[in-house]
Amino acid sequence: MTTSPYGGETLPKNVRSRMIHGINGLDVHILEAGHESPGRPLALLLHGFPDLAYGWRYLMPLLAEAGYHVAAPDQRGFGGTTGCVSDYDAPLAPFGLLNMTRDALALVSALGYRRTAMLVGHDPGSPVAAYCALARPDVFPSVVLMSAPFPGPPAFPFNTVDREAPSAQPNNENQKLAAALAALDPPRKHYQQYLSSRQANDDMWHPPQGLHTFLRAFFHVKSADWSGNKPHPLKGRTAADLAQMPTYYVMDLGKTMPETVAPFQPSAAEVQSCKWLTEPELGVYVEEYDRTGFQGALQAYRVFSDPDLNAELRLYSGRTIDVPSLFIGGKSDWGTYSAPGALDLMTTKAATRMAGIELIDGAGHWIQQEQPVRLSELLLAFAKEAGAAGHAPG
């Protein structure tokens, strides 16, 4: 295990960066807090897109002060974690949700733990955390999902033996939706469709306005700092319903993501007043993505629409999350509602011990950066209630 520079002077003093080798075929870069004292219960934090372990930097010392050993990895395809092939034409299976679940399981084991006392997944890290709790409730005895509700695993058709044989036609719902969005005036496209495309990596890696300017606008427009974020539930997954979302979710057809967010570039005064992502802190993201590009991070979006990888998830057909669970969103985050129906499915069907839905004031999509103190209060209260705290390494 070797220590590496990461985040420079912007990391809190009690948060360290290090590499851990041999994790499900990866060399995993993690940030850690509370590591000085052996025997602490483990809190594992799984980030989303285009985030890094660095996104948890404000939360980690707060959890460490409460007695946890906190570990936040750069997930497969992101940041300092290496060992996977992230090219567009590389096999997607290593980025499948069940292999990402194995990444988390292997990391917990390498750190010397039999179980976590807190598991938190944000954005695309949320479904990874959900499958951790679904597949290995013995190792992950509670789970917190942030920004992306979990609707449950894909299911096999039930009680069909006496019915007429189903059509052998492939499921083309995504193609139908793409066509319906393209037929709107003005024509639109779903952001996941764009992020799954071959050109998305180069568009975002080498944007005309520069990587720093692009990422600043992207973080700004998805935060509570942008007054245009007024999320609400959508009736269904029709083109007309989805088109109510801002253009960073349902984009103008033909525009790249850098072109989409450019009109929302914050002013110099807004940048100066942004305390949750200062210019030096944004510089960490710029340095990492300038080095790696975005393709490894984008593989997750391609996984969601891959028929073979979705078929693999049917291993858990009919299975529910039966450990204590909690959903946390930002009041200014469209992520809670961007998949219409997912929130209801999570609370009524997919999770049987859901403690509640908490929407945090003053937070958009980047909850752990925008409102870390309130988030820590909710996490600690839930962990106490779930009875997860107090597990020493086994």
mmCIF file of C-alpha atoms in Angstrom:
data_model
loop_
_atom_site.group_PDB
_atom_site.id
_atom_site.type_symbol
_atom_site.label_atom_id
_atom_site.label_comp_id
_atom_site.label_asym_id
_atom_site.label_seq_id
_atom_site.Cartn_x
_atom_site.Cartn_y
_atom_site.Cartn_z
ATOM 1 C CA MET A 1 0.000 0.000 0.000
ATOM 2 C CA THR A 2 1.538 3.267 -1.105
ATOM 3 C CA THR A 3 0.658 6.856 -0.365
ATOM 4 C CA SER A 4 0.138 9.131 -3.372
ATOM 5 C CA PRO A 5 -0.420 12.877 -3.798
ATOM 6 C CA TYR A 6 -4.020 13.764 -4.549
ATOM 7 C CA GLY A 7 -5.914 16.922 -3.842
ATOM 8 C CA GLY A 8 -2.760 18.736 -2.736
ATOM 9 C CA GLU A 9 -3.342 21.393 -0.118
ATOM 10 C CA THR A 10 -7.119 21.263 -0.573
ATOM 11 C CA LEU A 11 -7.666 18.002 1.348
ATOM 12 C CA PRO A 12 -8.655 18.377 5.018
ATOM 13 C CA LYS A 13 -5.615 17.675 7.190
ATOM 14 C CA ASN A 14 -6.996 14.435 8.658
ATOM 15 C CA VAL A 15 -7.916 12.936 5.277
ATOM 16 C CA ARG A 16 -5.225 10.877 3.597
ATOM 17 C CA SER A 17 -4.816 9.566 0.054
ATOM 18 C CA ARG A 18 -3.428 6.109 -0.666
ATOM 19 C CA MET A 19 -3.379 3.274 -3.175
ATOM 20 C CA ILE A 20 -4.558 -0.222 -2.287
ATOM 21 C CA HIS A 21 -3.434 -2.960 -4.647
ATOM 22 C CA GLY A 22 -5.152 -6.140 -5.781
ATOM 23 C CA ILE A 23 -8.838 -5.180 -5.354
ATOM 24 C CA ASN A 24 -10.856 -7.365 -7.769
ATOM 25 C CA GLY A 25 -8.176 -6.806 -10.388
ATOM 26 C CA LEU A 26 -7.744 -3.087 -9.650
ATOM 27 C CA ASP A 27 -5.294 -0.825 -7.894
ATOM 28 C CA VAL A 28 -7.780 1.340 -6.019
ATOM 29 C CA HIS A 29 -7.106 4.900 -4.962
ATOM 30 C CA ILE A 30 -8.953 5.806 -1.769
ATOM 31 C CA LEU A 31 -9.306 8.710 0.585
ATOM 32 C CA GLU A 32 -9.465 7.801 4.270
ATOM 33 C CA ALA A 33 -10.298 9.512 7.538
ATOM 34 C CA GLY A 34 -10.369 8.103 11.067
ATOM 35 C CA HIS A 35 -7.720 5.590 10.015
ATOM 36 C CA GLU A 36 -5.405 6.477 12.918
ATOM 37 C CA SER A 37 -7.434 4.496 15.460
ATOM 38 C CA PRO A 38 -7.824 0.732 14.911
ATOM 39 C CA GLY A 39 -11.114 -0.997 15.645
ATOM 40 C CA ARG A 40 -13.451 1.696 14.363
ATOM 41 C CA PRO A 41 -16.592 0.758 12.404
ATOM 42 C CA LEU A 42 -16.263 1.239 8.663
ATOM 43 C CA ALA A 43 -18.143 3.829 6.585
ATOM 44 C CA LEU A 44 -17.835 3.237 2.834
ATOM 45 C CA LEU A 45 -18.722 6.106 0.467
ATOM 46 C CA LEU A 46 -19.291 5.485 -3.267
ATOM 47 C CA HIS A 47 -19.291 8.555 -5.530
ATOM 48 C CA GLY A 48 -21.103 9.312 -8.792
ATOM 49 C CA PHE A 49 -20.445 11.195 -12.061
ATOM 50 C CA PRO A 50 -18.393 13.221 -12.810
ATOM 51 C CA ASP A 51 -17.283 13.036 -9.230
ATOM 52 C CA LEU A 52 -14.362 11.390 -7.462
ATOM 53 C CA ALA A 53 -13.555 10.192 -3.968
ATOM 54 C CA TYR A 54 -12.594 13.861 -3.528
ATOM 55 C CA GLY A 55 -16.285 14.825 -3.551
ATOM 56 C CA TRP A 56 -16.628 13.359 -0.029
ATOM 57 C CA ARG A 57 -13.802 15.522 1.417
ATOM 58 C CA TYR A 58 -16.070 17.669 3.614
ATOM 59 C CA LEU A 59 -18.129 14.773 4.942
ATOM 60 C CA MET A 60 -15.263 12.443 5.827
ATOM 61 C CA PRO A 61 -13.840 14.389 8.814
ATOM 62 C CA LEU A 62 -17.361 14.762 10.246
ATOM 63 C CA LEU A 63 -17.919 10.998 10.181
ATOM 64 C CA ALA A 64 -14.414 10.377 11.516
ATOM 65 C CA GLU A 65 -15.122 12.728 14.444
ATOM 66 C CA ALA A 66 -18.182 10.591 15.177
ATOM 67 C CA GLY A 67 -15.973 7.503 15.504
ATOM 68 C CA TYR A 68 -15.894 5.965 12.031
ATOM 69 C CA HIS A 69 -13.093 4.756 9.827
ATOM 70 C CA VAL A 70 -14.183 6.381 6.569
ATOM 71 C CA ALA A 71 -13.087 5.093 3.163
ATOM 72 C CA ALA A 72 -14.008 6.643 -0.185
ATOM 73 C CA PRO A 73 -12.598 4.991 -3.330
ATOM 74 C CA ASP A 74 -12.228 6.417 -6.778
ATOM 75 C CA GLN A 75 -14.601 3.976 -8.426
ATOM 76 C CA ARG A 76 -13.637 1.736 -11.356
ATOM 77 C CA GLY A 77 -12.877 3.960 -14.355
ATOM 78 C CA PHE A 78 -12.387 7.116 -12.279
ATOM 79 C CA GLY A 79 -9.475 9.160 -10.977
ATOM 80 C CA GLY A 80 -6.461 7.397 -9.520
ATOM 81 C CA THR A 81 -7.915 3.883 -9.644
ATOM 82 C CA THR A 82 -6.223 1.795 -12.343
ATOM 83 C CA GLY A 83 -6.305 -1.731 -13.727
ATOM 84 C CA CYS A 84 -9.315 -1.553 -16.042
ATOM 85 C CA VAL A 85 -9.443 -0.808 -19.760
ATOM 86 C CA SER A 86 -11.657 2.235 -20.270
ATOM 87 C CA ASP A 87 -11.680 2.534 -24.057
ATOM 88 C CA TYR A 88 -15.048 2.913 -25.797
ATOM 89 C CA ASP A 89 -14.551 -0.399 -27.616
ATOM 90 C CA ALA A 90 -13.380 -2.316 -24.537
ATOM 91 C CA PRO A 91 -15.723 -4.926 -22.997
ATOM 92 C CA LEU A 92 -18.359 -3.355 -20.754
ATOM 93 C CA ALA A 93 -18.793 -6.363 -18.449
ATOM 94 C CA PRO A 94 -16.089 -5.215 -15.964
ATOM 95 C CA PHE A 95 -18.191 -2.062 -15.423
ATOM 96 C CA GLY A 96 -21.392 -4.025 -14.799
ATOM 97 C CA LEU A 97 -23.183 -3.423 -11.519
ATOM 98 C CA LEU A 98 -22.412 -6.870 -10.116
ATOM 99 C CA ASN A 99 -18.688 -6.479 -10.780
ATOM 100 C CA MET A 100 -18.770 -2.987 -9.240
ATOM 101 C CA THR A 101 -20.437 -4.664 -6.261
ATOM 102 C CA ARG A 102 -17.498 -7.083 -6.136
ATOM 103 C CA ASP A 103 -15.152 -4.063 -6.160
ATOM 104 C CA ALA A 104 -16.830 -2.751 -2.997
ATOM 105 C CA LEU A 105 -16.859 -6.193 -1.350
ATOM 106 C CA ALA A 106 -13.164 -6.734 -2.103
ATOM 107 C CA LEU A 107 -12.250 -3.308 -0.721
ATOM 108 C CA VAL A 108 -14.115 -3.934 2.545
ATOM 109 C CA SER A 109 -12.313 -7.251 2.911
ATOM 110 C CA ALA A 110 -8.889 -5.768 2.090
ATOM 111 C CA LEU A 111 -9.397 -3.121 4.765
ATOM 112 C CA GLY A 112 -9.872 -5.891 7.333
ATOM 113 C CA TYR A 113 -13.623 -5.718 7.849
ATOM 114 C CA ARG A 114 -16.374 -8.342 7.758
ATOM 115 C CA ARG A 115 -19.066 -5.697 7.347
ATOM 116 C CA THR A 116 -19.677 -1.993 6.956
ATOM 117 C CA ALA A 117 -21.399 0.110 9.602
ATOM 118 C CA MET A 118 -22.398 2.679 6.953
ATOM 119 C CA LEU A 119 -22.695 2.346 3.191
ATOM 120 C CA VAL A 120 -23.548 5.412 1.115
ATOM 121 C CA GLY A 121 -23.870 5.587 -2.685
ATOM 122 C CA HIS A 122 -24.415 8.785 -4.649
ATOM 123 C CA ASP A 123 -25.684 9.122 -8.251
ATOM 124 C CA PRO A 124 -24.304 6.091 -10.233
ATOM 125 C CA GLY A 125 -22.777 4.993 -6.923
ATOM 126 C CA SER A 126 -26.354 4.558 -5.656
ATOM 127 C CA PRO A 127 -27.217 1.459 -7.728
ATOM 128 C CA VAL A 128 -23.828 -0.034 -6.797
ATOM 129 C CA ALA A 129 -24.666 0.459 -3.115
ATOM 130 C CA ALA A 130 -28.157 -0.940 -3.712
ATOM 131 C CA TYR A 131 -26.784 -4.158 -5.234
ATOM 132 C CA CYS A 132 -24.275 -4.416 -2.370
ATOM 133 C CA ALA A 133 -27.193 -4.474 0.077
ATOM 134 C CA LEU A 134 -29.245 -6.744 -2.186
ATOM 135 C CA ALA A 135 -26.500 -9.316 -2.814
ATOM 136 C CA ARG A 136 -24.596 -9.277 0.494
ATOM 137 C CA PRO A 137 -26.751 -8.000 3.345
ATOM 138 C CA ASP A 138 -24.390 -9.803 5.742
ATOM 139 C CA VAL A 139 -21.550 -7.474 4.695
ATOM 140 C CA PHE A 140 -23.679 -4.380 4.030
ATOM 141 C CA PRO A 141 -26.295 -4.381 6.832
ATOM 142 C CA SER A 142 -27.664 -0.913 6.006
ATOM 143 C CA VAL A 143 -27.592 1.358 2.969
ATOM 144 C CA VAL A 144 -28.098 5.037 2.129
ATOM 145 C CA LEU A 145 -28.958 5.918 -1.469
ATOM 146 C CA MET A 146 -28.398 9.500 -2.627
ATOM 147 C CA SER A 147 -29.858 11.333 -5.650
ATOM 148 C CA ALA A 148 -30.730 8.165 -7.611
ATOM 149 C CA PRO A 149 -33.698 6.108 -6.285
ATOM 150 C CA PHE A 150 -33.446 2.320 -6.732
ATOM 151 C CA PRO A 151 -36.513 0.831 -8.468
ATOM 152 C CA GLY A 152 -35.442 -2.775 -7.860
ATOM 153 C CA PRO A 153 -33.724 -5.354 -10.058
ATOM 154 C CA PRO A 154 -35.154 -6.274 -13.471
ATOM 155 C CA ALA A 155 -37.655 -9.089 -13.075
ATOM 156 C CA PHE A 156 -38.449 -12.239 -14.993
ATOM 157 C CA PRO A 157 -42.032 -12.449 -16.288
ATOM 158 C CA PHE A 158 -44.202 -14.116 -13.643
ATOM 159 C CA ASN A 159 -46.879 -16.827 -14.007
ATOM 160 C CA THR A 160 -46.721 -16.950 -17.782
ATOM 161 C CA VAL A 161 -46.908 -20.695 -18.565
ATOM 162 C CA ASP A 162 -50.556 -20.660 -19.678
ATOM 163 C CA ARG A 163 -50.385 -17.348 -21.492
ATOM 164 C CA GLU A 164 -49.680 -16.794 -25.138
ATOM 165 C CA ALA A 165 -45.949 -16.845 -25.815
ATOM 166 C CA PRO A 166 -44.483 -13.336 -25.504
ATOM 167 C CA SER A 167 -43.185 -11.635 -28.594
ATOM 168 C CA ALA A 168 -39.548 -12.372 -29.381
ATOM 169 C CA GLN A 169 -39.009 -8.776 -30.435
ATOM 170 C CA PRO A 170 -36.225 -7.018 -28.504
ATOM 171 C CA ASN A 171 -37.119 -4.376 -25.958
ATOM 172 C CA ASN A 172 -36.830 -1.124 -27.857
ATOM 173 C CA GLU A 173 -38.330 1.288 -25.311
ATOM 174 C CA ASN A 174 -35.172 3.403 -25.301
ATOM 175 C CA GLN A 175 -35.234 3.730 -29.095
ATOM 176 C CA LYS A 176 -38.924 4.681 -29.008
ATOM 177 C CA LEU A 177 -38.273 7.329 -26.361
ATOM 178 C CA ALA A 178 -35.300 8.690 -28.309
ATOM 179 C CA ALA A 179 -37.492 9.018 -31.415
ATOM 180 C CA ALA A 180 -40.266 10.736 -29.440
ATOM 181 C CA LEU A 181 -37.807 13.210 -27.889
ATOM 182 C CA ALA A 182 -36.307 13.936 -31.312
ATOM 183 C CA ALA A 183 -39.823 14.682 -32.629
ATOM 184 C CA LEU A 184 -40.426 17.440 -30.063
ATOM 185 C CA ASP A 185 -40.205 21.117 -30.953
ATOM 186 C CA PRO A 186 -37.402 21.912 -30.393
ATOM 187 C CA PRO A 187 -35.950 18.383 -30.825
ATOM 188 C CA ARG A 188 -34.411 16.901 -27.652
ATOM 189 C CA LYS A 189 -32.384 13.894 -26.515
ATOM 190 C CA HIS A 190 -31.903 12.229 -23.119
ATOM 191 C CA TYR A 191 -28.584 12.916 -21.409
ATOM 192 C CA GLN A 192 -27.955 9.185 -20.837
ATOM 193 C CA GLN A 193 -28.257 8.614 -24.583
ATOM 194 C CA TYR A 194 -25.671 11.344 -25.146
ATOM 195 C CA LEU A 195 -23.306 10.141 -22.395
ATOM 196 C CA SER A 196 -23.418 6.641 -23.914
ATOM 197 C CA SER A 197 -22.336 7.909 -27.333
ATOM 198 C CA ARG A 198 -18.850 7.539 -28.762
ATOM 199 C CA GLN A 199 -18.251 11.289 -29.072
ATOM 200 C CA ALA A 200 -19.223 12.259 -25.501
ATOM 201 C CA ASN A 201 -15.764 11.586 -24.059
ATOM 202 C CA ASP A 202 -13.927 13.783 -26.524
ATOM 203 C CA ASP A 203 -16.624 16.486 -26.358
ATOM 204 C CA MET A 204 -16.153 16.825 -22.597
ATOM 205 C CA TRP A 205 -12.421 16.145 -22.430
ATOM 206 C CA HIS A 206 -11.565 18.816 -25.011
ATOM 207 C CA PRO A 207 -14.440 21.342 -24.900
ATOM 208 C CA PRO A 208 -14.054 24.624 -26.825
ATOM 209 C CA GLN A 209 -14.373 26.675 -23.620
ATOM 210 C CA GLY A 210 -11.682 24.610 -21.874
ATOM 211 C CA LEU A 211 -12.080 21.854 -19.296
ATOM 212 C CA HIS A 212 -12.005 24.173 -16.262
ATOM 213 C CA THR A 213 -14.735 26.443 -17.629
ATOM 214 C CA PHE A 214 -16.892 23.476 -18.698
ATOM 215 C CA LEU A 215 -16.677 21.711 -15.328
ATOM 216 C CA ARG A 216 -17.394 24.951 -13.469
ATOM 217 C CA ALA A 217 -20.626 25.415 -15.445
ATOM 218 C CA PHE A 218 -21.585 21.742 -15.065
ATOM 219 C CA PHE A 219 -21.160 21.754 -11.272
ATOM 220 C CA HIS A 220 -22.937 25.122 -11.035
ATOM 221 C CA VAL A 221 -26.027 24.329 -13.106
ATOM 222 C CA LYS A 222 -26.698 21.093 -11.181
ATOM 223 C CA SER A 223 -26.355 22.769 -7.771
ATOM 224 C CA ALA A 224 -28.693 24.806 -5.597
ATOM 225 C CA ASP A 225 -26.687 27.866 -6.680
ATOM 226 C CA TRP A 226 -28.540 27.870 -10.009
ATOM 227 C CA SER A 227 -31.984 29.341 -9.392
ATOM 228 C CA GLY A 228 -33.470 27.466 -12.358
ATOM 229 C CA ASN A 229 -33.528 24.150 -10.479
ATOM 230 C CA LYS A 230 -37.116 23.646 -9.289
ATOM 231 C CA PRO A 231 -37.568 19.869 -9.421
ATOM 232 C CA HIS A 232 -40.927 18.133 -9.088
ATOM 233 C CA PRO A 233 -42.318 14.639 -9.762
ATOM 234 C CA LEU A 234 -43.053 13.804 -13.390
ATOM 235 C CA LYS A 235 -46.229 11.926 -14.359
ATOM 236 C CA GLY A 236 -44.564 9.419 -16.653
ATOM 237 C CA ARG A 237 -41.669 8.556 -18.914
ATOM 238 C CA THR A 238 -43.099 10.206 -22.009
ATOM 239 C CA ALA A 239 -41.130 12.671 -24.104
ATOM 240 C CA ALA A 240 -43.424 15.519 -23.044
ATOM 241 C CA ASP A 241 -42.967 14.673 -19.352
ATOM 242 C CA LEU A 242 -39.187 14.351 -19.553
ATOM 243 C CA ALA A 243 -38.902 17.582 -21.548
ATOM 244 C CA GLN A 244 -39.936 19.475 -18.393
ATOM 245 C CA MET A 245 -36.451 18.830 -17.013
ATOM 246 C CA PRO A 246 -33.585 21.278 -17.596
ATOM 247 C CA THR A 247 -31.491 20.874 -20.732
ATOM 248 C CA TYR A 248 -28.635 19.250 -18.816
ATOM 249 C CA TYR A 249 -31.001 16.250 -18.375
ATOM 250 C CA VAL A 250 -32.966 16.431 -21.624
ATOM 251 C CA MET A 251 -30.603 18.108 -24.026
ATOM 252 C CA ASP A 252 -31.272 19.965 -27.260
ATOM 253 C CA LEU A 253 -30.684 17.481 -30.071
ATOM 254 C CA GLY A 254 -27.359 18.074 -31.761
ATOM 255 C CA LYS A 255 -25.762 19.898 -28.828
ATOM 256 C CA THR A 256 -22.859 18.563 -26.808
ATOM 257 C CA MET A 257 -22.820 18.710 -23.009
ATOM 258 C CA PRO A 258 -20.269 21.577 -22.999
ATOM 259 C CA GLU A 259 -22.531 23.502 -25.401
ATOM 260 C CA THR A 260 -25.550 22.674 -23.232
ATOM 261 C CA VAL A 261 -24.134 24.067 -19.986
ATOM 262 C CA ALA A 262 -22.230 27.018 -21.495
ATOM 263 C CA PRO A 263 -25.182 29.467 -21.214
ATOM 264 C CA PHE A 264 -25.281 28.829 -17.460
ATOM 265 C CA GLN A 265 -21.671 29.770 -16.804
ATOM 266 C CA PRO A 266 -21.592 31.441 -13.370
ATOM 267 C CA SER A 267 -20.343 35.004 -13.072
ATOM 268 C CA ALA A 268 -17.013 35.834 -11.439
ATOM 269 C CA ALA A 269 -18.943 36.944 -8.342
ATOM 270 C CA GLU A 270 -20.863 33.645 -8.218
ATOM 271 C CA VAL A 271 -17.626 31.676 -8.535
ATOM 272 C CA GLN A 272 -16.069 33.747 -5.764
ATOM 273 C CA SER A 273 -19.031 33.127 -3.464
ATOM 274 C CA CYS A 274 -19.087 29.347 -4.108
ATOM 275 C CA LYS A 275 -17.599 28.058 -0.854
ATOM 276 C CA TRP A 276 -18.348 24.385 -1.509
ATOM 277 C CA LEU A 277 -16.223 24.270 -4.692
ATOM 278 C CA THR A 278 -13.446 26.861 -4.664
ATOM 279 C CA GLU A 279 -11.221 27.391 -7.687
ATOM 280 C CA PRO A 280 -8.358 25.298 -6.200
ATOM 281 C CA GLU A 281 -10.851 22.511 -5.408
ATOM 282 C CA LEU A 282 -12.277 22.597 -8.915
ATOM 283 C CA GLY A 283 -8.667 22.417 -10.072
ATOM 284 C CA VAL A 284 -8.412 18.912 -8.567
ATOM 285 C CA TYR A 285 -11.263 17.714 -10.805
ATOM 286 C CA VAL A 286 -9.746 19.481 -13.803
ATOM 287 C CA GLU A 287 -6.339 17.888 -13.206
ATOM 288 C CA GLU A 288 -7.773 14.385 -12.780
ATOM 289 C CA TYR A 289 -10.114 14.465 -15.789
ATOM 290 C CA ASP A 290 -7.517 16.193 -17.952
ATOM 291 C CA ARG A 291 -5.246 13.224 -17.164
ATOM 292 C CA THR A 292 -7.760 10.387 -17.573
ATOM 293 C CA GLY A 293 -10.484 11.694 -19.874
ATOM 294 C CA PHE A 294 -14.097 10.747 -19.181
ATOM 295 C CA GLN A 295 -14.575 7.392 -20.918
ATOM 296 C CA GLY A 296 -13.977 5.240 -17.822
ATOM 297 C CA ALA A 297 -16.504 7.346 -15.943
ATOM 298 C CA LEU A 298 -18.980 7.187 -18.837
ATOM 299 C CA GLN A 299 -18.990 3.380 -19.035
ATOM 300 C CA ALA A 300 -21.621 3.277 -16.262
ATOM 301 C CA TYR A 301 -24.181 4.983 -18.495
ATOM 302 C CA ARG A 302 -23.552 2.470 -21.272
ATOM 303 C CA VAL A 303 -23.984 -0.381 -18.784
ATOM 304 C CA PHE A 304 -27.514 0.779 -17.905
ATOM 305 C CA SER A 305 -28.696 0.201 -21.474
ATOM 306 C CA ASP A 306 -26.689 -2.965 -22.234
ATOM 307 C CA PRO A 307 -29.121 -5.919 -22.686
ATOM 308 C CA ASP A 308 -26.641 -8.590 -21.560
ATOM 309 C CA LEU A 309 -25.622 -6.737 -18.421
ATOM 310 C CA ASN A 310 -29.258 -6.055 -17.542
ATOM 311 C CA ALA A 311 -30.038 -9.742 -18.087
ATOM 312 C CA GLU A 312 -27.308 -10.599 -15.571
ATOM 313 C CA LEU A 313 -29.144 -8.546 -12.931
ATOM 314 C CA ARG A 314 -32.173 -10.858 -13.234
ATOM 315 C CA LEU A 315 -30.304 -13.170 -10.884
ATOM 316 C CA TYR A 316 -32.002 -10.959 -8.275
ATOM 317 C CA SER A 317 -35.452 -11.003 -9.904
ATOM 318 C CA GLY A 318 -38.029 -10.556 -7.158
ATOM 319 C CA ARG A 319 -35.389 -9.828 -4.538
ATOM 320 C CA THR A 320 -35.789 -6.768 -2.302
ATOM 321 C CA ILE A 321 -33.426 -4.700 -0.161
ATOM 322 C CA ASP A 322 -34.309 -5.990 3.291
ATOM 323 C CA VAL A 323 -31.726 -4.103 5.371
ATOM 324 C CA PRO A 324 -32.521 -0.666 6.851
ATOM 325 C CA SER A 325 -32.289 1.911 4.064
ATOM 326 C CA LEU A 326 -32.613 5.657 3.608
ATOM 327 C CA PHE A 327 -32.910 7.914 0.562
ATOM 328 C CA ILE A 328 -31.365 11.391 0.593
ATOM 329 C CA GLY A 329 -31.760 14.008 -2.138
ATOM 330 C CA GLY A 330 -31.218 17.711 -2.517
ATOM 331 C CA LYS A 331 -34.328 19.899 -2.679
ATOM 332 C CA SER A 332 -32.844 21.487 -5.802
ATOM 333 C CA ASP A 333 -31.784 18.180 -7.392
ATOM 334 C CA TRP A 334 -33.710 16.782 -10.353
ATOM 335 C CA GLY A 335 -32.020 13.417 -9.751
ATOM 336 C CA THR A 336 -34.783 12.396 -7.335
ATOM 337 C CA TYR A 337 -37.392 12.548 -10.118
ATOM 338 C CA SER A 338 -35.359 12.055 -13.311
ATOM 339 C CA ALA A 339 -36.454 8.411 -13.597
ATOM 340 C CA PRO A 340 -40.252 8.756 -13.248
ATOM 341 C CA GLY A 341 -41.743 6.128 -10.954
ATOM 342 C CA ALA A 342 -38.423 4.999 -9.437
ATOM 343 C CA LEU A 343 -38.988 6.804 -6.128
ATOM 344 C CA ASP A 344 -42.397 5.168 -5.652
ATOM 345 C CA LEU A 345 -41.098 1.724 -6.612
ATOM 346 C CA MET A 346 -38.245 2.077 -4.133
ATOM 347 C CA THR A 347 -40.499 3.012 -1.230
ATOM 348 C CA THR A 348 -43.363 0.613 -1.977
ATOM 349 C CA LYS A 349 -41.602 -2.431 -3.387
ATOM 350 C CA ALA A 350 -37.813 -2.457 -3.813
ATOM 351 C CA ALA A 351 -36.812 -1.621 -0.215
ATOM 352 C CA THR A 352 -38.778 -3.229 2.613
ATOM 353 C CA ARG A 353 -37.171 -1.314 5.518
ATOM 354 C CA MET A 354 -36.983 2.196 4.087
ATOM 355 C CA ALA A 355 -36.542 4.655 6.944
ATOM 356 C CA GLY A 356 -37.670 7.579 4.843
ATOM 357 C CA ILE A 357 -36.908 10.129 2.149
ATOM 358 C CA GLU A 358 -34.911 13.177 3.212
ATOM 359 C CA LEU A 359 -34.601 16.171 0.889
ATOM 360 C CA ILE A 360 -31.977 18.650 2.060
ATOM 361 C CA ASP A 361 -32.529 22.415 1.823
ATOM 362 C CA GLY A 362 -29.815 24.350 0.034
ATOM 363 C CA ALA A 363 -28.538 21.304 -1.873
ATOM 364 C CA GLY A 364 -28.726 20.438 -5.529
ATOM 365 C CA HIS A 365 -27.057 17.356 -6.962
ATOM 366 C CA TRP A 366 -23.750 17.692 -5.071
ATOM 367 C CA ILE A 367 -25.232 17.123 -1.612
ATOM 368 C CA GLN A 368 -22.034 15.977 0.114
ATOM 369 C CA GLN A 369 -20.242 19.135 -1.031
ATOM 370 C CA GLU A 370 -23.092 21.651 -0.781
ATOM 371 C CA GLN A 371 -24.504 20.599 2.617
ATOM 372 C CA PRO A 372 -22.052 18.206 4.325
ATOM 373 C CA VAL A 373 -23.033 19.117 7.898
ATOM 374 C CA ARG A 374 -26.736 18.416 7.400
ATOM 375 C CA LEU A 375 -25.873 15.251 5.475
ATOM 376 C CA SER A 376 -23.640 14.027 8.297
ATOM 377 C CA GLU A 377 -26.445 14.617 10.812
ATOM 378 C CA LEU A 378 -28.852 12.516 8.765
ATOM 379 C CA LEU A 379 -26.313 9.748 8.194
ATOM 380 C CA LEU A 380 -25.317 9.514 11.840
ATOM 381 C CA ALA A 381 -28.925 9.519 13.049
ATOM 382 C CA PHE A 382 -29.821 6.798 10.550
ATOM 383 C CA ALA A 383 -26.781 4.666 11.454
ATOM 384 C CA LYS A 384 -27.717 4.862 15.122
ATOM 385 C CA GLU A 385 -31.308 3.981 14.343
ATOM 386 C CA ALA A 386 -30.281 1.133 12.040
ATOM 387 C CA GLY A 387 -28.094 -0.311 14.753
ATOM 388 C CA ALA A 388 -25.235 -0.511 12.294
ATOM 389 C CA ALA A 389 -22.619 1.317 14.348
ATOM 390 C CA GLY A 390 -20.237 -0.412 16.705
ATOM 391 C CA HIS A 391 -19.026 -3.283 14.500
ATOM 392 C CA ALA A 392 -15.298 -3.694 14.914
ATOM 393 C CA PRO A 393 -13.145 -5.361 12.262
ATOM 394 C CA GLY A 394 -13.678 -9.096 12.265
#
